[in-house]
mmCIF file of C-alpha atoms in Angstrom:
data_model
loop_
_atom_site.group_PDB
_atom_site.id
_atom_site.type_symbol
_atom_site.label_atom_id
_atom_site.label_comp_id
_atom_site.label_asym_id
_atom_site.label_seq_id
_atom_site.Cartn_x
_atom_site.Cartn_y
_atom_site.Cartn_z
ATOM 1 C CA MET A 1 5.413 11.617 18.332
ATOM 2 C CA LYS A 2 8.585 10.276 16.741
ATOM 3 C CA PRO A 3 8.499 9.066 13.120
ATOM 4 C CA GLN A 4 9.470 5.533 14.199
ATOM 5 C CA THR A 5 6.429 5.392 16.493
ATOM 6 C CA ILE A 6 4.046 6.688 13.826
ATOM 7 C CA ILE A 7 5.335 4.186 11.248
ATOM 8 C CA THR A 8 5.180 1.284 13.695
ATOM 9 C CA ASN A 9 1.605 2.251 14.631
ATOM 10 C CA LEU A 10 0.618 2.444 10.953
ATOM 11 C CA PHE A 11 1.849 -1.036 10.124
ATOM 12 C CA GLN A 12 0.446 -2.584 13.321
ATOM 13 C CA LEU A 13 -2.976 -1.095 12.577
ATOM 14 C CA LEU A 14 -2.831 -2.282 8.954
ATOM 15 C CA GLN A 15 -2.078 -5.844 10.065
ATOM 16 C CA ALA A 16 -4.940 -5.649 12.576
ATOM 17 C CA LYS A 17 -7.259 -4.301 9.816
ATOM 18 C CA LYS A 18 -8.183 -1.255 11.920
ATOM 19 C CA TYR A 19 -8.655 1.097 8.985
ATOM 20 C CA ASP A 20 -10.590 3.791 10.862
ATOM 21 C CA GLU A 21 -7.610 4.054 13.210
ATOM 22 C CA VAL A 22 -5.220 4.063 10.236
ATOM 23 C CA ALA A 23 -7.078 7.048 8.762
ATOM 24 C CA LYS A 24 -6.504 8.986 11.993
ATOM 25 C CA LEU A 25 -2.734 8.752 11.412
ATOM 26 C CA TYR A 26 -3.095 10.809 8.223
ATOM 27 C CA THR A 27 -3.845 14.514 7.931
ATOM 28 C CA VAL A 28 -7.274 15.304 6.446
ATOM 29 C CA ASP A 29 -5.680 16.363 3.131
ATOM 30 C CA ALA A 30 -3.013 13.650 3.093
ATOM 31 C CA LYS A 31 -1.688 12.339 -0.201
ATOM 32 C CA PHE A 32 -0.876 8.709 -0.994
ATOM 33 C CA THR A 33 0.931 7.671 -4.161
ATOM 34 C CA ASP A 34 2.295 4.366 -5.389
ATOM 35 C CA GLY A 35 2.421 2.615 -8.742
ATOM 36 C CA ILE A 36 -1.364 2.190 -8.712
ATOM 37 C CA PHE A 37 -3.076 4.736 -6.491
ATOM 38 C CA MET A 38 -2.919 8.530 -6.348
ATOM 39 C CA LEU A 39 -5.190 9.548 -3.477
ATOM 40 C CA GLU A 40 -5.802 13.006 -2.076
ATOM 41 C CA ASP A 41 -7.401 12.659 1.354
ATOM 42 C CA ALA A 42 -7.442 10.511 4.489
ATOM 43 C CA GLU A 43 -10.913 9.109 3.755
ATOM 44 C CA ASN A 44 -9.884 7.695 0.364
ATOM 45 C CA ILE A 45 -6.646 6.391 1.871
ATOM 46 C CA ARG A 46 -8.724 4.552 4.505
ATOM 47 C CA LYS A 47 -10.906 3.097 1.743
ATOM 48 C CA MET A 48 -7.813 1.977 -0.189
ATOM 49 C CA TRP A 49 -6.339 0.182 2.844
ATOM 50 C CA ASN A 50 -9.742 -1.364 3.517
ATOM 51 C CA TYR A 51 -9.927 -2.644 -0.087
ATOM 52 C CA LEU A 52 -6.384 -4.002 0.033
ATOM 53 C CA GLY A 53 -7.178 -5.683 3.347
ATOM 54 C CA VAL A 54 -9.990 -7.573 1.631
ATOM 55 C CA ILE A 55 -8.013 -8.737 -1.411
ATOM 56 C CA PHE A 56 -4.677 -9.259 0.390
ATOM 57 C CA THR A 57 -5.416 -11.990 2.908
ATOM 58 C CA GLU A 58 -3.134 -13.116 5.735
ATOM 59 C CA LEU A 59 -1.177 -9.848 5.650
ATOM 60 C CA THR A 60 1.973 -9.557 7.694
ATOM 61 C CA ILE A 61 4.383 -6.650 7.562
ATOM 62 C CA LYS A 62 8.039 -6.516 8.474
ATOM 63 C CA ILE A 63 9.761 -3.160 8.918
ATOM 64 C CA VAL A 64 13.330 -3.486 7.659
ATOM 65 C CA SER A 65 14.545 0.032 8.404
ATOM 66 C CA VAL A 66 13.308 3.492 9.329
ATOM 67 C CA THR A 67 15.527 6.472 8.545
ATOM 68 C CA GLU A 68 14.294 9.715 9.992
ATOM 69 C CA THR A 69 14.513 12.731 7.694
ATOM 70 C CA GLU A 70 14.103 16.434 8.317
ATOM 71 C CA ASN A 71 10.342 16.267 7.844
ATOM 72 C CA GLY A 72 9.468 12.580 8.111
ATOM 73 C CA ALA A 73 10.993 9.208 7.388
ATOM 74 C CA ILE A 74 12.108 6.813 4.689
ATOM 75 C CA VAL A 75 11.004 3.275 5.420
ATOM 76 C CA THR A 76 12.067 0.009 3.859
ATOM 77 C CA TRP A 77 9.556 -2.725 4.544
ATOM 78 C CA GLU A 78 8.245 -6.038 3.323
ATOM 79 C CA SER A 79 4.715 -7.350 3.093
ATOM 80 C CA PHE A 80 3.622 -10.957 2.909
ATOM 81 C CA TYR A 81 0.089 -11.862 1.862
ATOM 82 C CA ASN A 82 -2.089 -14.096 -0.270
ATOM 83 C CA LEU A 83 -3.601 -12.707 -3.442
ATOM 84 C CA ARG A 84 -6.040 -14.976 -5.311
ATOM 85 C CA GLY A 85 -4.274 -18.070 -3.979
ATOM 86 C CA ASN A 86 -0.750 -16.798 -4.663
ATOM 87 C CA LYS A 87 1.687 -16.176 -1.824
ATOM 88 C CA ILE A 88 3.197 -12.723 -2.354
ATOM 89 C CA HIS A 89 6.354 -11.276 -0.846
ATOM 90 C CA ASN A 90 6.605 -7.602 -1.721
ATOM 91 C CA LYS A 91 9.554 -5.337 -0.943
ATOM 92 C CA LEU A 92 8.717 -1.661 -0.638
ATOM 93 C CA LYS A 93 10.261 1.711 0.055
ATOM 94 C CA SER A 94 8.043 4.446 1.473
ATOM 95 C CA GLU A 95 8.765 8.116 1.908
ATOM 96 C CA PHE A 96 6.656 9.784 4.589
ATOM 97 C CA VAL A 97 6.195 13.495 5.193
ATOM 98 C CA LEU A 98 4.872 14.162 8.688
ATOM 99 C CA ILE A 99 3.143 17.258 10.012
ATOM 100 C CA ASN A 100 2.289 17.631 13.690
ATOM 101 C CA GLY A 101 2.681 13.901 14.308
ATOM 102 C CA ARG A 102 0.498 12.800 11.389
ATOM 103 C CA ILE A 103 1.221 11.509 7.888
ATOM 104 C CA ASP A 104 0.737 14.257 5.311
ATOM 105 C CA SER A 105 2.236 12.379 2.383
ATOM 106 C CA GLN A 106 3.158 8.768 1.675
ATOM 107 C CA THR A 107 4.918 7.733 -1.526
ATOM 108 C CA ASP A 108 5.491 4.003 -1.986
ATOM 109 C CA SER A 109 7.624 2.284 -4.575
ATOM 110 C CA PHE A 110 7.874 -1.413 -5.403
ATOM 111 C CA SER A 111 8.660 -3.700 -8.326
ATOM 112 C CA PHE A 112 5.682 -4.519 -10.543
ATOM 113 C CA TYR A 113 7.821 -7.189 -12.157
ATOM 114 C CA ARG A 114 8.357 -8.885 -8.795
ATOM 115 C CA ILE A 115 4.591 -8.960 -8.201
ATOM 116 C CA ALA A 116 3.841 -10.163 -11.760
ATOM 117 C CA ARG A 117 6.305 -13.037 -11.358
ATOM 118 C CA GLN A 118 4.595 -14.130 -8.144
ATOM 119 C CA THR A 119 1.014 -13.794 -9.357
ATOM 120 C CA SER A 120 1.315 -15.039 -12.936
ATOM 121 C CA GLY A 121 3.981 -17.734 -12.888
ATOM 122 C CA ALA A 122 5.821 -18.317 -16.188
ATOM 123 C CA LYS A 123 3.802 -15.620 -17.993
ATOM 124 C CA GLY A 124 4.786 -13.142 -15.274
ATOM 125 C CA VAL A 125 8.461 -14.092 -15.593
ATOM 126 C CA LEU A 126 8.390 -13.714 -19.379
ATOM 127 C CA PHE A 127 6.159 -10.662 -19.722
ATOM 128 C CA GLY A 128 5.865 -9.060 -16.272
ATOM 129 C CA TRP A 129 8.453 -6.406 -17.080
ATOM 130 C CA LEU A 130 6.441 -5.019 -20.014
ATOM 131 C CA PRO A 131 4.781 -1.591 -19.546
ATOM 132 C CA SER A 132 1.535 -3.064 -20.896
ATOM 133 C CA VAL A 133 1.484 -5.600 -18.041
ATOM 134 C CA LYS A 134 1.990 -2.813 -15.508
ATOM 135 C CA LYS A 135 -0.854 -0.862 -17.098
ATOM 136 C CA THR A 136 -3.116 -3.931 -16.977
ATOM 137 C CA ILE A 137 -2.365 -4.480 -13.277
ATOM 138 C CA GLN A 138 -3.013 -0.807 -12.546
ATOM 139 C CA SER A 139 -6.319 -0.866 -14.436
ATOM 140 C CA ARG A 140 -7.555 -4.036 -12.740
ATOM 141 C CA MET A 141 -6.681 -2.725 -9.283
ATOM 142 C CA LEU A 142 -8.339 0.642 -9.885
ATOM 143 C CA ILE A 143 -11.490 -0.948 -11.334
ATOM 144 C CA GLY A 144 -11.647 -3.334 -8.373
ATOM 145 C CA PHE A 145 -11.148 -0.425 -5.960
ATOM 146 C CA GLU A 146 -13.956 1.568 -7.579
ATOM 147 C CA GLN A 147 -16.319 -1.412 -7.601
ATOM 148 C CA TYR A 148 -15.501 -2.176 -3.975
ATOM 149 C CA ASN A 149 -16.128 1.426 -2.918
ATOM 150 C CA ASN A 150 -19.432 1.516 -4.784
ATOM 151 C CA SER A 151 -20.638 -1.676 -3.124
ATOM 152 C CA VAL A 152 -19.353 -1.030 0.405
ATOM 153 C CA PHE A 153 -19.306 2.728 0.928
ATOM 154 C CA ASP A 154 -22.211 4.049 -1.151
#
């Protein structure tokens, strides 16, 4: 399967909230990394997408570009969703490593400052660039993820 097809399938399944199908796109030992999560297997990646699907309502995804690489793809994309009553427009870059038609590694990057500005208004504009704000966002997301997993999957 071509990288473009795999990436398109991933984002279509995420929008449709079909997380069991999303997990099948990843290798069993897949790795996912972004500014918040560092996950080491397809099952935890599925749980992460499931959690994000609960807290990010009305998710839509727009693929801006897909550049195939020797062993995968680099994707520029945008997500639009509601988070606690705030409309969020995130711009991301993802690097995918593919093995035998499945995602073995996904590394996402995005601007914490952009998110802080959209979720926290004037405080986000003034302080969203601070490392302490990034750390607070990371902590809250990870605590929420752990609590969600304990209540839903245990």
